[in-house]
Coordinates of C-alpha atoms and ligand atoms in Angstrom, one line a residue:
M1 CA 108.1 46.3 93.1
A2 CA 105.1 48.6 92.9
T3 CA 105.5 51.7 90.9
M4 CA 103.7 55.0 90.4
R5 CA 103.8 58.1 88.2
A6 CA 105.6 61.2 89.5
V7 CA 106.6 64.5 88.1
R8 CA 110.4 64.8 88.7
L9 CA 112.7 67.8 88.5
H10 CA 116.3 66.9 87.6
L11 CA 118.2 69.8 89.3
P12 CA 121.5 69.8 87.3
T13 CA 119.6 70.3 84.0
R14 CA 116.4 71.8 85.5
T15 CA 114.3 69.4 83.3
L16 CA 110.8 68.2 84.3
S17 CA 109.5 64.8 83.3
V18 CA 106.7 62.4 84.2
E19 CA 108.4 59.2 85.3
E20 CA 107.5 55.8 86.5
V21 CA 109.2 55.5 89.9
E22 CA 109.2 53.1 92.8
R23 CA 106.1 53.5 95.0
P24 CA 107.4 54.4 98.5
V25 CA 106.6 52.1 101.5
P26 CA 105.8 53.9 104.8
G27 CA 108.2 53.4 107.6
P28 CA 107.6 53.8 111.3
G29 CA 105.7 57.0 112.1
Q30 CA 104.8 57.4 108.4
V31 CA 101.8 56.8 106.2
L32 CA 101.4 56.6 102.4
V33 CA 98.9 59.1 101.0
K34 CA 97.1 58.6 97.7
V35 CA 97.3 62.0 96.2
E36 CA 93.9 63.5 95.1
A37 CA 95.0 67.1 94.5
A38 CA 98.3 69.0 94.4
G39 CA 98.7 72.8 93.8
V40 CA 101.1 74.5 91.5
C41 CA 103.0 77.5 93.1
L42 CA 105.2 80.1 91.7
S43 CA 108.0 78.6 93.9
D44 CA 107.7 75.5 91.5
V45 CA 108.4 77.9 88.6
H46 CA 111.4 79.4 90.5
L47 CA 112.7 75.8 91.1
I48 CA 112.4 74.9 87.4
E49 CA 113.9 78.2 86.2
G50 CA 116.8 77.9 88.6
S51 CA 116.3 81.0 90.8
L52 CA 115.4 78.7 93.7
T53 CA 117.6 75.8 94.7
P54 CA 116.9 73.2 97.4
L55 CA 119.0 73.7 100.5
H56 CA 118.9 70.1 101.9
L57 CA 118.0 67.8 99.0
P58 CA 120.3 64.8 99.2
G59 CA 120.2 63.7 95.5
E60 CA 120.0 65.4 92.1
S61 CA 116.2 65.0 91.5
V62 CA 113.0 65.5 93.4
T63 CA 109.2 65.0 93.0
L64 CA 107.8 68.5 93.1
G65 CA 104.6 69.6 94.9
H66 CA 104.3 71.1 98.4
E67 CA 100.5 71.7 98.4
V68 CA 98.9 68.2 98.8
A69 CA 95.6 66.6 99.8
G70 CA 94.6 63.0 99.5
T71 CA 93.5 59.9 101.4
V72 CA 95.6 57.6 103.6
A73 CA 96.4 54.5 101.6
E74 CA 98.8 52.5 103.7
L75 CA 99.9 52.7 107.3
G76 CA 103.5 52.3 108.6
A77 CA 104.2 51.1 112.1
E78 CA 103.3 53.5 114.9
S79 CA 101.0 55.5 112.6
G80 CA 98.8 56.6 115.5
R81 CA 95.2 57.6 115.0
W82 CA 95.3 57.5 111.2
Q83 CA 93.2 54.9 109.3
V84 CA 93.2 53.8 105.7
G85 CA 90.7 56.0 103.8
D86 CA 91.1 59.1 106.0
R87 CA 90.9 62.4 104.1
V88 CA 94.0 64.4 104.8
V89 CA 96.0 67.6 104.1
L90 CA 99.8 67.4 104.2
Q91 CA 102.0 70.1 105.9
A92 CA 104.2 71.8 103.3
G93 CA 107.3 71.0 105.2
E94 CA 108.7 69.4 108.3
K95 CA 111.3 70.0 111.0
R96 CA 114.4 67.8 110.9
D97 CA 117.0 68.5 113.6
G98 CA 115.4 71.9 114.1
I99 CA 115.7 72.9 110.4
T100 CA 112.7 73.3 108.1
W101 CA 112.8 70.9 105.1
T102 CA 110.2 71.9 102.4
R103 CA 108.1 69.2 100.8
G104 CA 108.6 69.0 97.0
V105 CA 111.9 70.9 97.4
D106 CA 114.1 69.2 99.9
Y107 CA 112.2 65.8 99.8
D108 CA 109.7 64.2 97.5
G109 CA 106.4 66.0 97.2
G110 CA 102.9 65.4 95.9
W111 CA 103.0 65.7 92.1
A112 CA 102.7 62.0 92.1
E113 CA 100.1 59.2 92.6
Y114 CA 101.3 58.7 96.2
A115 CA 103.3 60.7 98.8
L116 CA 104.9 59.7 102.0
A117 CA 104.1 61.8 105.1
R118 CA 105.3 61.8 108.7
V119 CA 102.2 61.4 110.9
D120 CA 102.8 64.7 112.7
T121 CA 102.5 66.5 109.3
L122 CA 99.0 65.2 108.5
F123 CA 95.7 67.0 109.3
A124 CA 92.2 65.7 108.9
L125 CA 90.3 67.2 106.0
P126 CA 86.5 67.4 106.7
D127 CA 84.1 66.0 104.0
S128 CA 82.8 69.6 103.5
I129 CA 86.1 70.8 102.0
P130 CA 86.9 69.4 98.5
F131 CA 90.4 68.0 98.0
E132 CA 91.2 70.7 95.5
Q133 CA 90.5 73.4 98.0
G134 CA 92.1 71.5 100.9
S135 CA 95.3 71.0 98.9
I136 CA 96.1 74.7 98.7
I137 CA 95.6 75.4 102.4
P138 CA 99.2 74.5 103.2
D139 CA 101.1 77.3 101.5
A140 CA 98.8 79.3 99.3
V141 CA 96.6 80.1 102.3
S142 CA 98.8 79.2 105.3
T143 CA 101.8 81.2 104.2
P144 CA 99.9 84.5 103.9
W145 CA 98.1 83.7 107.1
G146 CA 101.5 83.4 108.9
A147 CA 102.8 86.5 107.2
V148 CA 99.7 88.6 108.1
T149 CA 99.1 87.3 111.7
T150 CA 102.5 86.4 113.0
T151 CA 105.4 88.1 111.0
G152 CA 103.4 91.2 110.0
G153 CA 101.4 91.2 113.3
V154 CA 98.5 93.1 111.6
R155 CA 95.9 94.5 114.0
P156 CA 92.3 95.5 113.2
A157 CA 91.9 98.8 111.4
E158 CA 95.5 99.0 110.4
P159 CA 96.1 100.2 106.8
V160 CA 97.8 97.5 104.8
G161 CA 99.2 96.9 101.3
V162 CA 99.4 93.7 99.3
W163 CA 101.8 93.6 96.3
G164 CA 101.0 90.7 94.0
V165 CA 97.4 89.3 94.0
G166 CA 98.2 85.8 92.7
G167 CA 97.9 82.5 94.6
L168 CA 99.3 83.8 97.8
G169 CA 98.3 87.5 97.5
A170 CA 94.6 86.8 96.7
H171 CA 94.4 84.8 100.0
G172 CA 96.4 87.5 101.7
V173 CA 93.7 90.0 100.8
Q174 CA 91.0 87.6 101.9
L175 CA 92.7 87.0 105.3
L176 CA 93.4 90.7 105.9
R177 CA 89.8 91.4 105.3
A178 CA 88.8 88.6 107.8
I179 CA 91.0 90.0 110.6
G180 CA 89.7 93.6 110.0
A181 CA 92.6 95.4 108.4
H182 CA 91.5 98.7 106.8
P183 CA 92.0 100.0 104.2
I184 CA 93.4 97.1 102.2
V185 CA 95.3 98.4 99.1
A186 CA 96.2 95.8 96.5
V187 CA 98.9 96.5 93.9
D188 CA 99.4 94.3 90.7
P189 CA 100.3 95.1 87.1
A190 CA 97.7 92.6 85.8
P191 CA 94.2 94.0 85.4
A192 CA 92.6 90.6 86.1
A193 CA 94.5 90.4 89.4
R194 CA 93.3 93.8 90.4
E195 CA 89.7 92.9 89.7
R196 CA 90.2 89.7 91.7
A197 CA 91.7 91.8 94.6
L198 CA 88.5 93.9 94.8
A199 CA 86.3 90.7 94.6
F200 CA 88.4 89.2 97.5
G201 CA 87.9 92.2 99.7
A202 CA 90.5 94.9 98.8
D203 CA 89.3 98.5 99.2
L204 CA 91.5 99.9 96.5
A205 CA 93.4 98.1 93.7
L206 CA 96.3 99.9 91.9
D207 CA 98.5 99.3 88.9
S208 CA 102.1 99.0 90.0
A209 CA 103.0 101.2 87.1
D210 CA 100.6 104.0 88.2
P211 CA 102.7 107.2 88.6
E212 CA 100.2 108.4 91.1
L213 CA 100.5 105.2 93.3
A214 CA 102.2 106.9 96.3
A215 CA 99.7 109.8 96.2
K216 CA 96.8 107.4 96.0
I217 CA 98.0 105.4 99.0
G218 CA 98.7 108.6 100.9
A219 CA 95.1 109.7 100.3
A220 CA 93.6 106.3 101.2
T221 CA 95.5 106.4 104.5
G222 CA 94.8 110.0 105.5
G223 CA 98.5 110.8 104.9
A224 CA 99.7 108.2 107.4
G225 CA 101.1 105.6 105.0
L226 CA 100.7 101.9 105.4
A227 CA 101.2 100.1 108.7
A228 CA 102.2 96.9 106.9
A229 CA 103.0 96.0 103.3
F230 CA 103.4 92.5 102.0
D231 CA 105.5 91.4 99.0
F232 CA 103.6 88.4 97.6
A233 CA 105.2 88.9 94.2
G234 CA 108.9 88.1 94.6
V235 CA 109.8 91.1 92.4
P236 CA 112.7 93.4 93.5
A237 CA 111.0 96.6 92.4
V238 CA 108.1 95.8 94.8
R239 CA 110.3 96.2 97.8
E240 CA 111.4 99.8 96.9
Q241 CA 107.9 100.8 95.9
A242 CA 106.4 99.4 99.1
V243 CA 109.0 100.9 101.5
K244 CA 108.2 104.4 100.1
V245 CA 104.6 104.2 101.1
L246 CA 105.1 102.8 104.6
G247 CA 104.2 105.0 107.5
A248 CA 106.1 105.5 110.8
H249 CA 107.0 102.1 112.3
G250 CA 105.7 100.4 109.2
R251 CA 106.6 96.8 108.4
L252 CA 107.5 95.4 105.0
V253 CA 107.1 91.6 105.0
L254 CA 109.0 89.7 102.3
V255 CA 107.1 86.6 101.3
G256 CA 107.8 86.5 97.6
L257 CA 111.2 84.9 96.7
T258 CA 113.8 86.4 94.4
D259 CA 117.5 85.8 94.1
Q260 CA 118.0 89.5 93.4
P261 CA 119.5 91.9 95.9
L262 CA 117.4 93.8 98.4
T263 CA 118.0 97.5 98.0
L264 CA 116.9 100.5 100.1
T265 CA 117.5 103.8 98.4
D266 CA 116.3 106.2 101.1
S267 CA 117.7 104.5 104.2
I268 CA 117.7 107.7 106.2
R269 CA 113.9 108.0 105.9
F270 CA 113.7 104.3 106.7
S271 CA 115.7 104.8 110.0
Y272 CA 114.0 108.0 110.9
L273 CA 110.6 106.5 110.6
Q274 CA 111.8 103.4 112.5
Q275 CA 110.5 101.0 109.8
Q276 CA 111.3 97.3 109.5
I277 CA 111.8 94.8 106.7
L278 CA 111.0 91.2 107.8
G279 CA 111.6 87.9 106.0
H280 CA 108.9 85.4 106.1
Y281 CA 108.8 81.7 105.3
G282 CA 105.9 79.2 105.5
S283 CA 103.8 79.3 108.7
E284 CA 103.5 78.1 112.2
E285 CA 102.4 74.5 112.6
E286 CA 99.0 75.5 113.8
A287 CA 98.2 77.6 110.7
V288 CA 96.9 74.7 108.6
P289 CA 94.5 73.2 111.3
Q290 CA 93.3 76.8 112.1
L291 CA 92.5 77.4 108.5
I292 CA 90.8 74.1 108.0
A293 CA 88.6 74.9 111.0
L294 CA 87.8 78.4 109.7
A295 CA 86.9 77.0 106.2
A296 CA 84.8 74.2 107.7
G297 CA 83.1 76.7 110.0
G298 CA 82.1 78.9 107.1
R299 CA 84.4 81.8 108.0
L300 CA 86.6 81.4 104.9
D301 CA 85.6 80.3 101.4
F302 CA 88.2 78.9 99.0
S303 CA 85.7 77.9 96.3
R304 CA 87.0 80.8 94.1
S305 CA 90.6 79.8 94.5
V306 CA 90.9 76.8 92.2
S307 CA 91.2 78.0 88.6
E308 CA 91.4 74.6 86.9
V309 CA 92.2 71.0 87.6
L310 CA 94.7 69.3 85.2
P311 CA 96.0 65.7 85.0
L312 CA 99.5 65.0 86.3
E313 CA 100.8 64.6 82.7
R314 CA 100.0 68.3 82.1
A315 CA 102.2 69.5 84.9
A316 CA 104.6 71.3 82.5
E317 CA 101.7 73.1 80.9
A318 CA 100.4 74.1 84.3
V319 CA 103.8 75.5 85.3
E320 CA 104.0 77.5 82.0
R321 CA 100.4 78.8 82.4
L322 CA 101.2 80.1 85.9
H323 CA 104.5 81.6 84.7
S324 CA 102.9 83.4 81.7
K325 CA 99.6 84.1 83.6
Q326 CA 97.7 82.6 80.8
G327 CA 94.0 82.7 81.9
N328 CA 95.1 84.6 85.1
P329 CA 95.0 81.5 87.4
I330 CA 94.9 81.8 91.2
R331 CA 95.8 78.2 91.7
L332 CA 96.0 75.4 89.1
I333 CA 95.6 72.0 90.6
L334 CA 97.1 68.7 89.4
K335 CA 95.1 65.5 89.9
P336 CA 96.9 62.2 89.4
Ligands
LIG401 N1 108.0 82.8 101.7 C1 107.3 81.7 101.5 O1 107.1 80.9 102.5 C2 106.7 81.4 100.2 C3 105.8 80.4 100.0 C4 105.2 80.2 98.8 C5 105.5 81.0 97.7 N2 106.4 82.0 97.9 C6 106.7 83.0 96.9 O2 105.7 83.9 96.8 C7 105.6 84.5 95.5 C8 104.2 84.5 95.0 O3 103.8 83.1 94.7 P1 102.4 82.8 94.0 O4 102.3 81.4 93.8 O5 101.3 83.6 94.7 O6 102.6 83.5 92.6 P2 101.6 84.0 91.5 O7 102.3 84.0 90.2 O8 100.3 83.3 91.6 O9 101.3 85.6 91.9 C9 102.3 86.6 91.7 C10 101.5 87.9 91.4 O10 102.5 89.0 91.5 C11 102.1 89.9 90.5 N3 103.2 90.8 90.2 C12 104.2 90.7 89.3 N4 105.0 91.8 89.3 C13 104.5 92.6 90.2 C14 104.8 94.0 90.6 N5 105.8 94.6 90.1 N6 104.0 94.5 91.6 C15 103.0 93.9 92.1 N7 102.6 92.6 91.7 C16 103.3 92.0 90.8 C17 101.7 89.0 89.3 O11 100.9 89.7 88.4 C18 100.9 87.9 90.1 O12 99.5 88.3 90.2 C19 106.6 83.7 94.7 O13 107.9 84.4 94.7 C20 106.8 82.4 95.5 O14 108.0 81.8 95.2 C21 107.0 82.2 99.1

């Protein structure tokens, strides 16, 4: 039996360990991918802490990692156009009986030497995009892309707000800039995240603790308020703060995940202004190939997005560094 190293989360105890496990064999319609890079997301932190629990996982443990890039190592039957050695990016989830299963949550992910992938969840990664940058396209870039373009429906020249300028939010700012939103107001308690927001294209970056925040957003939008606000933090207080600075027909899009209640203090104002709160998860299937094409075509640049590359054995350290914001990472990448 061939084996491989994998970072496994045991759900009943929420313990993380690097284990030697059986190397999977691709079945019909699957390939085995040799993992070259896998991103670390705050959702992994939520899974380890216990605020996020897999909905569909059949067993008690799972290999984490939903942001994965690598090379095709082995072909199952009916593996279509794929060849051994092809550079690929893996979709962060797949539909099973019409339900979304998330990679590295509901089935084994890519914090491992190898990962199985259904052929319809693979996308070719051009040589011009390094594996580390390619790995974060599914999720760290595709989720804000879906939130901004589909759920939020942002149109050019609309004033927008981004709460949380970490892995998702930094790309949210970059993507809003690319589609012509204006002004882009970023909100984050961390000074380094606010600096990053300005570097990624925000017009204004505010501290979430700033008592003048509402007045400053009012001034930046000519009194109109925001057309769309995005929670990329997963912090309950963000929702209340963002709703207060939405304008008429404004949309608040909830991307960040929290197990805390959603509260709306001034619901009369909310109804009177006909505002909306929209849940968002993942992205449409075409998001990843669209973003690969935009990066390959020079329209988007993810070279600033990879903060550090760490070996698989340092997964727990990477998780802790993302949690504590040590070194203010955008994305930490694991390399088996
Ligand atoms: N809905 C989805 O499909 C989906 C997909 C991936 C991640 N997520 C969730 O999105 C969230 C962000 O993930 P990430 O990997 O970008 O996290 P991250 O840790 O890289 O970034 C979070 C940012 O939020 C900031 N923040 C904390 N408190 C804040 C506040 N009160 N106001 C504004 N900003 C605040 C932090 O300083 C940090 O910069 C997480 O909750 C994650 O689980 C959701």
